[in-house]
XYZ file of C-alpha atoms in Angstrom:
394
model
C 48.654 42.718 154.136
C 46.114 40.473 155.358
C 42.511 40.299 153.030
C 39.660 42.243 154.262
C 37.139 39.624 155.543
C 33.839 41.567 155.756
C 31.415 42.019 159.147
C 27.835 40.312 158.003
C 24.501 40.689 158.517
C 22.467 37.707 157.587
C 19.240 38.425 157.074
C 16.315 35.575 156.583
C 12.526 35.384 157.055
C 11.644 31.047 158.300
C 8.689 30.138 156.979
C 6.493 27.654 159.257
C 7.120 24.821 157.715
C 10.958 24.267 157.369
C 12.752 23.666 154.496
C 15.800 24.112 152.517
C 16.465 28.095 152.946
C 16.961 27.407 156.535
C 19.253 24.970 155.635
C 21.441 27.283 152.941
C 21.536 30.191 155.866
C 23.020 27.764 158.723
C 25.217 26.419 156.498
C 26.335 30.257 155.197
C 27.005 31.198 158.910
C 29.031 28.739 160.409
C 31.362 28.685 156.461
C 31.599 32.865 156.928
C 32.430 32.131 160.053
C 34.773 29.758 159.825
C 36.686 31.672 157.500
C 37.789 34.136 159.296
C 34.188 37.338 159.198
C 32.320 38.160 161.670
C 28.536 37.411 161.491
C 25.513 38.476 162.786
C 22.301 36.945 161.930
C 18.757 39.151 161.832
C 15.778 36.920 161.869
C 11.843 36.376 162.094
C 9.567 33.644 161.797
C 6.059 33.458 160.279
C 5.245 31.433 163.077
C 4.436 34.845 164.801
C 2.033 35.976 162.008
C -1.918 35.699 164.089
C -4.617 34.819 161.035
C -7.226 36.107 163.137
C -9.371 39.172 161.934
C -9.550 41.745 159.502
C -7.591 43.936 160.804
C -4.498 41.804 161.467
C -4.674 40.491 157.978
C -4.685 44.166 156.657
C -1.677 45.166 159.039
C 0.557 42.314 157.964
C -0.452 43.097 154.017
C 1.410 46.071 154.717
C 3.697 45.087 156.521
C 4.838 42.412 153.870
C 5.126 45.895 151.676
C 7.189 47.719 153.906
C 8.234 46.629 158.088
C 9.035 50.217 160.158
C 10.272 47.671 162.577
C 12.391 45.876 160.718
C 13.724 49.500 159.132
C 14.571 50.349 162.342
C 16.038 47.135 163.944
C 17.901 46.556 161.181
C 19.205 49.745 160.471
C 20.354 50.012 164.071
C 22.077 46.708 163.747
C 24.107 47.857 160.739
C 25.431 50.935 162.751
C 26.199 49.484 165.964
C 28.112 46.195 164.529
C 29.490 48.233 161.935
C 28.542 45.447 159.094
C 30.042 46.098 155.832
C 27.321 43.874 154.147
C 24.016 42.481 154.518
C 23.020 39.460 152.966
C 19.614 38.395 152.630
C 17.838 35.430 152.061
C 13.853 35.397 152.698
C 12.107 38.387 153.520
C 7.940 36.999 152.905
C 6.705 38.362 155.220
C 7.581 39.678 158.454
C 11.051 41.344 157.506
C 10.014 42.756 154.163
C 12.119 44.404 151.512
C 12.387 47.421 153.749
C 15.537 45.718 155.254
C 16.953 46.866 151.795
C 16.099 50.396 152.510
C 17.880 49.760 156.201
C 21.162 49.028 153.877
C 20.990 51.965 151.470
C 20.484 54.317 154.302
C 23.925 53.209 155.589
C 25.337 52.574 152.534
C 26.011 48.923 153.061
C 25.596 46.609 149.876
C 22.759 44.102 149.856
C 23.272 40.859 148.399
C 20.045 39.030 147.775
C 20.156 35.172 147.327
C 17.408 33.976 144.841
C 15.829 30.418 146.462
C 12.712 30.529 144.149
C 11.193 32.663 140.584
C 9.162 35.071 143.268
C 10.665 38.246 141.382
C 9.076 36.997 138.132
C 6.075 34.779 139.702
C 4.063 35.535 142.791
C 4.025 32.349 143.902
C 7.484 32.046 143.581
C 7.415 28.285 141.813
C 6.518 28.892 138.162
C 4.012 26.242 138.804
C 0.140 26.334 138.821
C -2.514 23.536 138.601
C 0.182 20.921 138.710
C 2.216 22.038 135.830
C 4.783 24.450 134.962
C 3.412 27.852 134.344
C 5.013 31.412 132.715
C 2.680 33.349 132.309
C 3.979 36.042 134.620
C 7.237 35.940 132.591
C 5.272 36.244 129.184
C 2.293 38.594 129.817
C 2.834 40.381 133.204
C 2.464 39.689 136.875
C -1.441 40.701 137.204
C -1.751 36.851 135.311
C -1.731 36.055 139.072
C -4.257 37.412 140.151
C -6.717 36.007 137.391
C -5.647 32.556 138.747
C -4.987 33.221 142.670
C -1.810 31.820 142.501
C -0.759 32.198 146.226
C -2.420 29.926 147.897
C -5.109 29.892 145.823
C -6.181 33.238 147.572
C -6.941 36.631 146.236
C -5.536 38.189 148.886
C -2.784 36.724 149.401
C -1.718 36.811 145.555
C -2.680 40.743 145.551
C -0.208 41.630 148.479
C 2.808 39.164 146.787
C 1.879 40.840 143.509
C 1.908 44.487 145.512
C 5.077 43.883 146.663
C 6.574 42.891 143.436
C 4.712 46.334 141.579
C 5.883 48.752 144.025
C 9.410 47.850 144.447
C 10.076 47.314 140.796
C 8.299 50.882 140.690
C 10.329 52.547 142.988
C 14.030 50.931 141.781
C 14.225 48.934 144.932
C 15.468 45.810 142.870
C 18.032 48.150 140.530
C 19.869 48.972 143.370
C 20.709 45.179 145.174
C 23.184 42.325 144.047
C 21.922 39.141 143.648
C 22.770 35.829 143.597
C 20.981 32.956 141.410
C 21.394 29.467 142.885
C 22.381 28.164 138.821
C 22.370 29.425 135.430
C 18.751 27.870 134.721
C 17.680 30.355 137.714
C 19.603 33.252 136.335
C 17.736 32.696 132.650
C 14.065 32.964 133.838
C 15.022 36.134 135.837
C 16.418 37.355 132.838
C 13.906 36.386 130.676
C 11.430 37.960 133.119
C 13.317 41.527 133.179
C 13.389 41.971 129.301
C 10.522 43.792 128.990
C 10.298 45.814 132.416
C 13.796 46.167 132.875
C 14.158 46.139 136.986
C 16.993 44.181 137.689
C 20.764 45.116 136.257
C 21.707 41.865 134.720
C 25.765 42.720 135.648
C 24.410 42.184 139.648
C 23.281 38.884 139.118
C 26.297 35.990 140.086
C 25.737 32.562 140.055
C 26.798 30.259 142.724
C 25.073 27.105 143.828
C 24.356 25.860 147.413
C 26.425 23.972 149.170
C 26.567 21.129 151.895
C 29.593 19.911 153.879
C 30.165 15.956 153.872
C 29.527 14.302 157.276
C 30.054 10.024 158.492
C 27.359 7.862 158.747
C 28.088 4.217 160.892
C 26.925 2.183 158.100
C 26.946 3.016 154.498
C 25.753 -0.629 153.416
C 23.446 -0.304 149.611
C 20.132 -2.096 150.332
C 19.263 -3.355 147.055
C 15.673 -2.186 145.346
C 15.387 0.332 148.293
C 14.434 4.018 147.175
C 13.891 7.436 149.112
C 12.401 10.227 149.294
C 13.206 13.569 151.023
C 11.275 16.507 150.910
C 8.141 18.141 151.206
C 4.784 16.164 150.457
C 3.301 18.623 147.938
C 1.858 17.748 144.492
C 4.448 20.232 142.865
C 7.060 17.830 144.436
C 5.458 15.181 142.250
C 4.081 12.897 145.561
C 1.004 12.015 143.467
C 3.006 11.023 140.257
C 5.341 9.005 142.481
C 2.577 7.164 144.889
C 1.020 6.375 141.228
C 3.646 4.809 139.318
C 4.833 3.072 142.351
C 1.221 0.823 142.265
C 3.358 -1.192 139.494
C 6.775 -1.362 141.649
C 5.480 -4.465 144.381
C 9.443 -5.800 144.141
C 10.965 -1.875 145.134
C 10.414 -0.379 148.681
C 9.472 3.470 148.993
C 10.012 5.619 151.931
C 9.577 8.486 152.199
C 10.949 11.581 154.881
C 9.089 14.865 155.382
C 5.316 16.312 155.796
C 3.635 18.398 154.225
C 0.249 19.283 152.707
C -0.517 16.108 151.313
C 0.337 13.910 154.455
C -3.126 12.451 155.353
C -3.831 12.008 151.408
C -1.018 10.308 151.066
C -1.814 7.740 154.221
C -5.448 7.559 152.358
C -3.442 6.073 149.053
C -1.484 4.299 150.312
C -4.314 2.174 152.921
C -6.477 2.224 149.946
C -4.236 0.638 147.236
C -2.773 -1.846 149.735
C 0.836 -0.334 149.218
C 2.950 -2.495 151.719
C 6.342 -1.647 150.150
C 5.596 2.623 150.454
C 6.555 3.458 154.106
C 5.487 7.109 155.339
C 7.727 8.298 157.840
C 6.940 11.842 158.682
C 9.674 14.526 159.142
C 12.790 13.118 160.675
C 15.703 14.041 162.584
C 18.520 15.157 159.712
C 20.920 12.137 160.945
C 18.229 9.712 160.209
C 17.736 11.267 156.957
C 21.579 10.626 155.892
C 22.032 7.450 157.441
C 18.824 6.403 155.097
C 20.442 8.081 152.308
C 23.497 5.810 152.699
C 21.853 2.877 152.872
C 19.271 3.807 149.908
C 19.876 2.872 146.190
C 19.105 5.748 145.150
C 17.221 9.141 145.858
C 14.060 9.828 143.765
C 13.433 13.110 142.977
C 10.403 13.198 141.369
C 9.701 16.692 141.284
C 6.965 18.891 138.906
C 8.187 21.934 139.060
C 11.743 24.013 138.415
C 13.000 24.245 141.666
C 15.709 26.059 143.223
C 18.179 24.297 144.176
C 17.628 21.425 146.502
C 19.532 20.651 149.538
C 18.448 17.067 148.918
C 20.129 16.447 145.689
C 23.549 17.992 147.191
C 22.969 16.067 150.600
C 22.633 12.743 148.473
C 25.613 13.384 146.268
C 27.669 14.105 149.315
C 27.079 10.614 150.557
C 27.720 9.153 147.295
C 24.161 8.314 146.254
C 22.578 8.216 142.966
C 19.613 10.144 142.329
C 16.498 9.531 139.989
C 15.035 12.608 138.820
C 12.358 14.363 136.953
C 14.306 15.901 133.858
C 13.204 19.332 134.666
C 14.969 22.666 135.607
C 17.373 22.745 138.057
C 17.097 18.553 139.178
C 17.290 17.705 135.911
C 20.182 20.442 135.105
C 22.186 19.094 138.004
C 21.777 15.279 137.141
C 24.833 13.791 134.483
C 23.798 10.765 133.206
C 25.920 7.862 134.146
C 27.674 9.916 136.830
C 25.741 10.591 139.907
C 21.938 9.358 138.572
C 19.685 9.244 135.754
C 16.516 11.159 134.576
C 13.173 10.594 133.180
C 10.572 12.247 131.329
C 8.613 14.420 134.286
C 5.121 13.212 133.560
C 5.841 9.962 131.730
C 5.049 6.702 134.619
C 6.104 4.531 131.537
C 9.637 5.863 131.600
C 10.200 6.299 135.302
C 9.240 2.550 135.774
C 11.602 1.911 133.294
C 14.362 3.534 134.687
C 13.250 2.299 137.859
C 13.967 -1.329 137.386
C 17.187 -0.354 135.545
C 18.763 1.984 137.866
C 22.254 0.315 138.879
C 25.979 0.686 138.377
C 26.829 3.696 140.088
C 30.566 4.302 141.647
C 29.939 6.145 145.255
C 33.434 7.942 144.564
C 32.649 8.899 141.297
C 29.935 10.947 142.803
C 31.714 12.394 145.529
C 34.087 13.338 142.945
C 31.766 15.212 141.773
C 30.264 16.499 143.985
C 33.549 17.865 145.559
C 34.283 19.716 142.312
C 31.129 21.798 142.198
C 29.558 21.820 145.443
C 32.098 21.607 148.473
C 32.105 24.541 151.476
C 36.113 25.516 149.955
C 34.764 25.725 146.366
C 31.858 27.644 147.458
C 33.718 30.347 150.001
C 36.223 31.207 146.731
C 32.916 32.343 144.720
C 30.935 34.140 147.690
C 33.760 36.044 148.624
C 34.288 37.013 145.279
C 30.723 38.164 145.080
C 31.233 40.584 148.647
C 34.632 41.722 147.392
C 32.674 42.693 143.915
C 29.810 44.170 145.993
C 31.889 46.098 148.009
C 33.577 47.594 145.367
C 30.852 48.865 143.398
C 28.542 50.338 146.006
C-alpha cells in the first residue's frame, strides 16, 4: 500500500517589502510538490491595504481580528479541493487568524509555521530601541502598548496586541499545530505560555528551513571581500556594521537589499568617505549567490533573535563562511571552526578582531554540513512526519 500523501492548502499573508517567509513558502510548494501531494496555495498581499482615512484604518483593524472574506474563501477552498491540511505561514493582516476557523469548520488540521516571537511579542522581534527586549514574555503583552512597539504606533500595537488577547481568549491557539523554525524559537514560546497557558506544548515540532543547492559559473574566493544580505534595518545591526567598518579601509563591504535605513545609510557612507562599503540595493537572487560564492564570508551582523534566516542557509549551501552576531538563532546555527565564527553582538572591538582573522574555512566541510541539517530530503522526512502526526490527532 502506497503512503497517503496529503492535498494542501498553503496559506501566507506577503508583506510589502519581501523577505524570507516568501522565500520558506516557495520553497515548501514546489518540495510538497515534488514529492508526490497536491498543493494549493491561498494568498494576499498587504500591498492592497489603502492607508487613507479613518474609516479604512478602522475596517482593516478588524479585519486583522477576524477576515469574513477570507472565512469564506478559504473555507470554500477546503471543500471543493478536498484538502486534508492547511498550512499556514503569515496571516498580518489581510488573511487573519480566521483562516483557522475556515479549518476547524471542516475539520482539517492547521499547521502554523512560527517565522518570528509575534505570539509572545507584538512586534513579533523581541526587540525594541535597538536591543533585545522581553518584557511581553515576563510581565504581559499590554508592555506594548506602554512603548508602541509596532511601528512605533499606538494603533497599530493595540490591534497586534487585540489580536493576540482575543484569540488566546477564545482557545484559537489551543486548537492549531505549530511548527518552531529551532529549539531557541520553541523556548521563548514556551517560556511565554507558562503563565497564560494558550498553546499545548505537545503541538509544537521543530524543524528548520530549508534551501536547495543551485551552480554558480564562478565560485572563485576574493580575498578581504565581505557581504551582506538582508534587510537595511537597525535591528539587522546596519548601524553597528557601517560603524565598525570606519576602521576596516583594507576589507570591502557590500551590501544586497533595502530597507528603512537606505538613504541613511548612503548619508554614512558619503559622509565618512567609505570607498570600500558598496550599497547595492535589492538584487536579482542569482546575483545574490554568485556574490556569495565569490565572498569570503557572509556577515551577519544582526541585533536581534531572529527566525531563521534564509541567508545563513543560502550561504552555507554555497559553501561560505559566515560572521555572525552571537545571538539567538545566528549565533545558535554558527559552529565555530566549521561553517563561520561569532562575535560578541555589540562589541566593534571583537568583530574587528575577528574580522581581520577570519580564514581557513573548507567549502565542503560546510556543505557537509549543511547537507546534514538543512537539505530539501532531510527536511520532507520531518514535515511529513509533522502532517502524518497532525492528521492523526485531529
Amino acid at each position: 500500500m502506497s503512503e497517503k500523501k496529503q492535498t494542501v492548502l498553503l496559506v501566507h499573508n506577503y508583506y510589502r517589502i519581501p523577505g524570507g517567509e516568501d522565500t520558506v513558502v516557495a520553497n515548501e510548494n514546489a518540495l510538497l510538490e515534488k514529492q508526490g501531494h497536491t498543493v494549493y496555495l491561498y494568498t494576499r498581499n498587504n500591498a492592497e491595504i489603502q492607508d487613507t482615512g479613518i474609516l479604512s484604518k478602522i475596517r482593516l483593524a478588524c479585519t486583522s481580528v477576524f477576515s469574513l472574506k477570507t472565512y469564506k474563501e478559504v473555507k470554500r477552498l477546503i471543500r471543493d479541493k478536498q484538502i486534508d491540511i492547511v498550512h499556514v505561514h503569515n496571516t498580518l493582516s489581510l488573511i487573519s487568524p480566521s483562516v483557522y476557523y475556515a479549518a476547524f469548520s471542516c475539520k482539517v488540521p492547521v499547521v502554523q509555521t512560527l517565522h518570528n516571537f509575534r505570539m509572545v511579542c507584538p512586534n513579533g522581534l523581541l526587540f525594541r530601541e535597538g536591543t533585545v527586549c522581553e518584557e511581553c514574555i515576563e510581565k504581559g503583552l499590554g508592555c506594548s502598548l506602554r512603548h508602541k512597539c509596532y511601528r512605533d504606533s499606538f494603533l497599530q500595537t493595540f490591534v497586534s496586541l487585540a489580536i493576540l488577547k482575543i484569540h488566546r481568549v477564545f482557545g484559537t491557539y489551543q486548537k492549531i499545530n505549530y511548527i518552531a523554525l529551532t529549539e531557541f524559537n520553541k523556548k521563548k514560546i514556551a517560556e511565554g505560555n507558562k503563565k497564560k497557558n494558550f498553546i499545548p506544548l505537545d503541538k509544537i515540532y521543530v524543524k528548520p528551513n530549508f534551501v536547495k543547492p543551485f551552480p554558480v559559473e564562478n565560485m572563485e574566493r576574493a580575498e578581504n571581500h565581505f557581504l551582506y544580505v538582508g534587510r537595511l534595518e537597525k535591528e539587522k545591526g546596519i548601524p553597528f556594521l557601517l560603524e565598525a567598518w570606519k576602521d576596516l579601509p583594507e576589507y570591502i563591504l557590500e551590501l544586497c537589499g533595502t530597507g528603512t535605513l537606505e538613504a541613511w545609510c548612503r548619508d554614512y557612507i558619503a559622509k565618512h568617505e567609505l570607498h570600500n562599503v558598496k550599497l547595492l540595493g535589492q538584487q536579482p537572487q542569482n546575483v545574490v549567490r554568485q556574490k556569495m560564492a565569490q565572498a569570503t564570508a557572509v556577515v551577519f551582523p544582526s541585533q536581534w533573535y531572529e527566525g531563521m534566516s534564509m541567508v545563513l542557509l543560502e550561504s552555507m549551501a554555497m559553501g561560505t563562511p559566515i560572521l555572525a552576531s552571537n545571538i539567538g538563532n545566528g549565533g545558535d546555527m554558527i559552529v565555530d571552526g566549521i561553517n563561520g565564527t561569532t562575535f560578541v553582538p555589540d562589541s566593534i572591538e571583537n568583530f574587528l578582531e575577528k574580522v581581520k582573522s577570519f580564514s581557513g574555512y573548507d567549502v565542503e566541510m560546510i556543505r557537509k554540513h549543511f547537507k546534514e541539517l538543512y537539505s530539501e530530503e532531510v527536511n520532507y522526512q520531518l514535515l511529513k512526519q509533522i502532517y502524518d502526526t497532525c492528521c492523526e490527532r485531529k
